[in-house]
Each structure stands twice: as C-alpha cells, then as structure tokens.
XYZ file of C-alpha atoms in Angstrom:
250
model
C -22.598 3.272 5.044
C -21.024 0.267 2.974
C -23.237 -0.573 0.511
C -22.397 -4.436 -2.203
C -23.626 -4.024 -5.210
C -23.445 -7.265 -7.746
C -20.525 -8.332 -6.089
C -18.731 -11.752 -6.763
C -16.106 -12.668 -5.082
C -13.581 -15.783 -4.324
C -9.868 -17.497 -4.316
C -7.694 -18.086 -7.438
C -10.050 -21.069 -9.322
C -12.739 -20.425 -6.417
C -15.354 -18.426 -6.673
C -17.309 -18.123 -3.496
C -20.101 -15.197 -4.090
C -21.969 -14.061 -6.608
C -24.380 -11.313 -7.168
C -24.359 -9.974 -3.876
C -26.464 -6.324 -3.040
C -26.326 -5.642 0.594
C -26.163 -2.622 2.812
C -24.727 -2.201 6.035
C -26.973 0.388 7.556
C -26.177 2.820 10.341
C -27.615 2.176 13.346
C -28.550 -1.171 13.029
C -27.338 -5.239 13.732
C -26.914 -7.092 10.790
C -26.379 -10.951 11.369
C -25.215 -12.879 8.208
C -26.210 -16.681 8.222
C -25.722 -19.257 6.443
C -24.208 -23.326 6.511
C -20.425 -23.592 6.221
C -18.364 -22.734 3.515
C -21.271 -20.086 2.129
C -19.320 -17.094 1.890
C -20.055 -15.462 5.448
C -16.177 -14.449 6.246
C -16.001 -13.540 2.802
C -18.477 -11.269 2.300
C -17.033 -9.588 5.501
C -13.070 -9.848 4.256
C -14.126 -8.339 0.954
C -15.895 -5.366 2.191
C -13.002 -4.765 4.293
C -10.759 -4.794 1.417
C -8.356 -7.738 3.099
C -10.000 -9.931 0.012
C -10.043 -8.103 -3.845
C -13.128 -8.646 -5.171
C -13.841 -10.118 -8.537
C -16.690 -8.106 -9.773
C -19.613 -5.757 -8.453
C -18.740 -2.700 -6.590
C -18.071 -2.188 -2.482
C -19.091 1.685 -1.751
C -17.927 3.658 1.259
C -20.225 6.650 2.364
C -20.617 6.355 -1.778
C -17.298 6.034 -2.628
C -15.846 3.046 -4.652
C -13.533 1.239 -1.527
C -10.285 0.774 -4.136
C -10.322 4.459 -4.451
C -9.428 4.689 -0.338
C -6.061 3.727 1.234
C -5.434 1.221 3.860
C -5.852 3.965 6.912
C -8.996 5.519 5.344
C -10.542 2.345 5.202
C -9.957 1.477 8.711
C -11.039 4.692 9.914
C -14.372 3.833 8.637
C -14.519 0.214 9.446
C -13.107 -1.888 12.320
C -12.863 -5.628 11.570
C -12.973 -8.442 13.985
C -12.116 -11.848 13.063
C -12.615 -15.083 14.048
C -9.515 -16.316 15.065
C -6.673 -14.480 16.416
C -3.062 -14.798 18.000
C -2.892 -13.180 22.059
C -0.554 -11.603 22.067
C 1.711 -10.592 25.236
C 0.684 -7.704 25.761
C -2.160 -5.714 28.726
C -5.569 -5.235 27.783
C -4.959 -1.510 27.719
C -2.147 -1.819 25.181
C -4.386 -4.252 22.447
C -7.051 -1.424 22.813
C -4.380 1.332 22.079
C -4.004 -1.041 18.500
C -7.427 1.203 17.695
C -6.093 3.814 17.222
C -3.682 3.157 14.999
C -5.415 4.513 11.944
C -4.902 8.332 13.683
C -1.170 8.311 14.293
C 1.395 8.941 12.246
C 4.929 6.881 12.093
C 6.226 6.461 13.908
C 3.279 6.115 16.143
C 3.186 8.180 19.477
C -0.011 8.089 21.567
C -1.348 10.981 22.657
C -3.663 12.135 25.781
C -6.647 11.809 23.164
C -5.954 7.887 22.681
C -5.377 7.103 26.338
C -8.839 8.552 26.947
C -10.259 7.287 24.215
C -8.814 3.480 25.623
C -10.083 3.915 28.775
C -13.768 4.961 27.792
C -13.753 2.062 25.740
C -13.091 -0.580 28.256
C -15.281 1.317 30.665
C -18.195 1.533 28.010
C -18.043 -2.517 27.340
C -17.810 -3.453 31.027
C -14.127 -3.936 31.140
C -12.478 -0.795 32.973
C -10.747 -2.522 35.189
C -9.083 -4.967 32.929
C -6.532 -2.388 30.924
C -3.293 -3.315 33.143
C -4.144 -7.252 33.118
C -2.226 -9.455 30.674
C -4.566 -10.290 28.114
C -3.318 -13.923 28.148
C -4.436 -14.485 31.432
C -8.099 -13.108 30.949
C -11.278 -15.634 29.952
C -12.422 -15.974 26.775
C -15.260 -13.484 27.725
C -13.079 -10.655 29.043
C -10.667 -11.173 26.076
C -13.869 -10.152 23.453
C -14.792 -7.362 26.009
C -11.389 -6.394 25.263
C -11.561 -6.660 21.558
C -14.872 -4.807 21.116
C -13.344 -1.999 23.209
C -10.483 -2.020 20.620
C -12.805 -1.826 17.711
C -14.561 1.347 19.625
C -11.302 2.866 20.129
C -11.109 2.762 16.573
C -14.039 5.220 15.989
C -15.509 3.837 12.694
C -18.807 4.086 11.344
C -19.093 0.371 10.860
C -18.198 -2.874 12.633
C -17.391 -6.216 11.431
C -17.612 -9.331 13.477
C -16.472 -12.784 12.521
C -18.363 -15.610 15.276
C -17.831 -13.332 17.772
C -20.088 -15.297 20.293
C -17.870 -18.764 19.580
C -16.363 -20.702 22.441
C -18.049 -18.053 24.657
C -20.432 -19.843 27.471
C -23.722 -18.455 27.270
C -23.611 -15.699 29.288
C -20.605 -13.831 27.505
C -22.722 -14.703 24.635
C -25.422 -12.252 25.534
C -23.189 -10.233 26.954
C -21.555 -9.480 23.233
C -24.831 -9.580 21.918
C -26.216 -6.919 23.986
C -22.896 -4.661 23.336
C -23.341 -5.209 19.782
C -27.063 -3.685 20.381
C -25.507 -0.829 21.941
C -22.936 -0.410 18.988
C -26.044 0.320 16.864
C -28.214 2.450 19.120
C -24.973 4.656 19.090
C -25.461 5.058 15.031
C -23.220 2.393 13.694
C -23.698 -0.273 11.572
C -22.917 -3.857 13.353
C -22.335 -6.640 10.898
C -21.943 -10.063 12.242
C -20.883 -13.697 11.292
C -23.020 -16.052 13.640
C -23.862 -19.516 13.947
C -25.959 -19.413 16.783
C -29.705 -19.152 14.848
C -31.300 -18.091 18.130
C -28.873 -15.648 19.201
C -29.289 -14.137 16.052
C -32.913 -14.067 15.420
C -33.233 -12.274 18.887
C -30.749 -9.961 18.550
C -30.127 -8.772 15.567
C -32.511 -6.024 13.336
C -32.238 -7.479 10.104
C -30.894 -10.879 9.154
C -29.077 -11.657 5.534
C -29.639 -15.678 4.832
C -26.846 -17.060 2.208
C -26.889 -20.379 0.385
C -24.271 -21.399 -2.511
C -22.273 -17.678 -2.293
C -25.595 -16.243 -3.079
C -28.199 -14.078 -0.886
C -31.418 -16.530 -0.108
C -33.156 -13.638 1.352
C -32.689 -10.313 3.639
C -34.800 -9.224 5.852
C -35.952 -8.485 9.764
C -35.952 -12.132 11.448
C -40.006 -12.410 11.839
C -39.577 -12.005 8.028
C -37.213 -14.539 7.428
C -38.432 -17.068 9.815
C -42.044 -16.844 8.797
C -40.722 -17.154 4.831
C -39.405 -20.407 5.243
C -35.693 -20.244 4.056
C -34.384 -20.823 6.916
C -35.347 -24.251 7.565
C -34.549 -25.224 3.877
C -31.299 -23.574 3.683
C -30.483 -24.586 7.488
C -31.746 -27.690 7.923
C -33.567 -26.541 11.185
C -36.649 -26.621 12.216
C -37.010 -23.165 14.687
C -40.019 -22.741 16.510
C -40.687 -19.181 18.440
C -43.054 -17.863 21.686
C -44.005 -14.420 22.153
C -42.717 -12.937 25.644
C -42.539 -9.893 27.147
C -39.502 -8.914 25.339
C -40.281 -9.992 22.170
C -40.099 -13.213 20.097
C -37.689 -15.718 21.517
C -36.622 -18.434 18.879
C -35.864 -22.192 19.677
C -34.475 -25.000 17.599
C-alpha cells in the first residue's frame, strides 16, 4: 500500500501541493478530482517517484520510496499517463514493456512473460489484438492495450492519468469497469478523472483537491452530500437512486 504523509510537492519556484495524507488502499478505486492545474498528475508523478518530492514522506508497503530503486518501484506500481507516443510496434510487444521490471539486461523474455502477455490482453477483452499494429487500433483498443500492459506488470498498485479522455462513452465504461475489476483482484486503482459522473459511479472512495491541497476524502455519497464539490467544481450534480446504485448527473 502507498501511503502520503504531509507531502508537498512542486517545480523549481512552483510549489503545487501541500500537506497531502492519502492512502492508496488495496482493493479499492480511488478517483482524484479536482479543477485544472490542482495537483492531480502530480500527486500521481510524485508517488511514482518520476517527480522528487519537497517534503512529507511517500511509503511503500511501509517503506520510505527513496530507499527503493527504479525496478523495485515499478514492481510495485505501474503508472499510466496521460499522454503518450505509439509507438510502431504490435499490441503484444507494448504489453511485453510490463515486464520489464523482471528481466535482466539485456532483456530476454521468457515462456513466463509470453503467458503472462497473453492473459493480460485476454483478461481486458483484447486477446485477439496482440499481433495488430498498435497504430492502427482505436483509441479504445489502444487503452485495452495499455491496461493489459500495466497487468503484465504485476504490481500491487495502479496509476492512471485521464484514462477515460478522448474515449467515446462506451470505452469509457469499458475502462471504468476494468478498473473495478483491478480492485476486486486486491489492488489499489488510483485515477486522474475529469468526468464527475464517471467517477462518482465508479469509483469507492473519491479524494477532492483545491489549491494543491486535499478539500476532502471520502466515498462519493460522502462527498457529494458535503457540499465541496459544487464549491470547488463549480457544478451543480444532482443524483437518482436505481437499481444499481446512485447514478450522478450534472
């Protein structure tokens, strides 16, 4: 479990957050909120260790994160940004990137990862996908693909960066209910999302931030009934009771 305690962050002249205490618990969705520019992707990059923090402590299963190299760390944490470059290469071989952390250099794949590739592109959907070129696949297959990769990779914990933008609305619940499935397996899903409703439905807990600071934490029914939201949103989300639960609207 990753677990923030007082942590402050930023850029050179920039601080971005600031007293953060957060955990990222096992077997649950986390969704991180918040306007622009409030230190979402930061709080992820930092408990990744791709940003140095600039105070507070990041602990890994209890252990301070500086004290763990680069391949420890991403055997306990796979990390999914926002943006990234396609490269020319098949599905199959961006899911093999996974495994990384468990080879040596230089790296030679063994039975275990080709298995382990496959199973992951079966388990999100996407079996059939690992000779295609991952520039020609949608923008839907292509995060099918990436959340295989990040299973491949075998960590405890899993950060996502917007992983539902530019996707039409039904890859959206398609990643949402994956991410769902992340969690029932034991691990902790931590996501950047924009998309209030998505998140209030999906998601276990939600973790509101305004100014690089935490406005409140909490399961959504929580955090919608308290009010924050609207003030630190500027969004006015009304709910109805179904079947399957709450279902938000703006």
């Amino acid at each position: 479990m990753i677990q923030l305690r007082n942590l402050r962050a930023g850029y050179p002249g920039r601080p971005v957050l600031e007293g953060i205490d957060l955990d990222f618990r096992p077997g649950e969705v986390l969704a991180l909120l918040g306007p622009n520019g409030c230190g979402k992707s930061t709080l992820l990059r930092t408990a990744n260790g791709l940003l140095p923090k600039t105070g507070g402590v990041v602990l890994v299963d209890g252990a301070p994160l500086e004290g763990l190299s680069a391949k420890e760390i991403a055997r306990k944490t796979a990390y999914l940004p926002q943006a990234r470059a396609v490269p020319n290469i098949t599905a199959g071989r961006m899911v093999l990137h996974g495994r990384f952390p468990y080879l040596s250099y230089p790296r030679r794949y063994r039975p275990e990862d080709y298995q382990m590739v496959q199973k992951a592109l079966n388990w999100v959907g996407a079996g059939e996908l690992a000779g295609r070129p991952l520039r020609e696949l949608s923008g839907g297959q292509r995060q099918k693909v990436y959340l295989a990769m990040a299973l491949a990779q075998d960590t405890e914990t899993v950060l996502m960066d917007e992983p539902t933008t530019y996707l039409d609305v039904g890859c959206q619940l398609e990643v949402m209910a994956l991410s769902r499935r992340l969690a029932e397996e034991g691990r902790a899903v931590v996501m950047v999302l924009h998309d209030l409703c998505l998140a209030m439905r999906w998601a276990h807990r939600v973790a509101l931030l305004s100014g690089g600071r935490l406005r409140q934490v909490g399961a959504p029914e929580e955090v919608w009934s308290g009010g924050a939201l609207e003030q630190v949103m500027g969004a006015a989300l009304g709910r109805v009771d179904t079947p399957e639960g709450w279902r938000y609207f703006i």
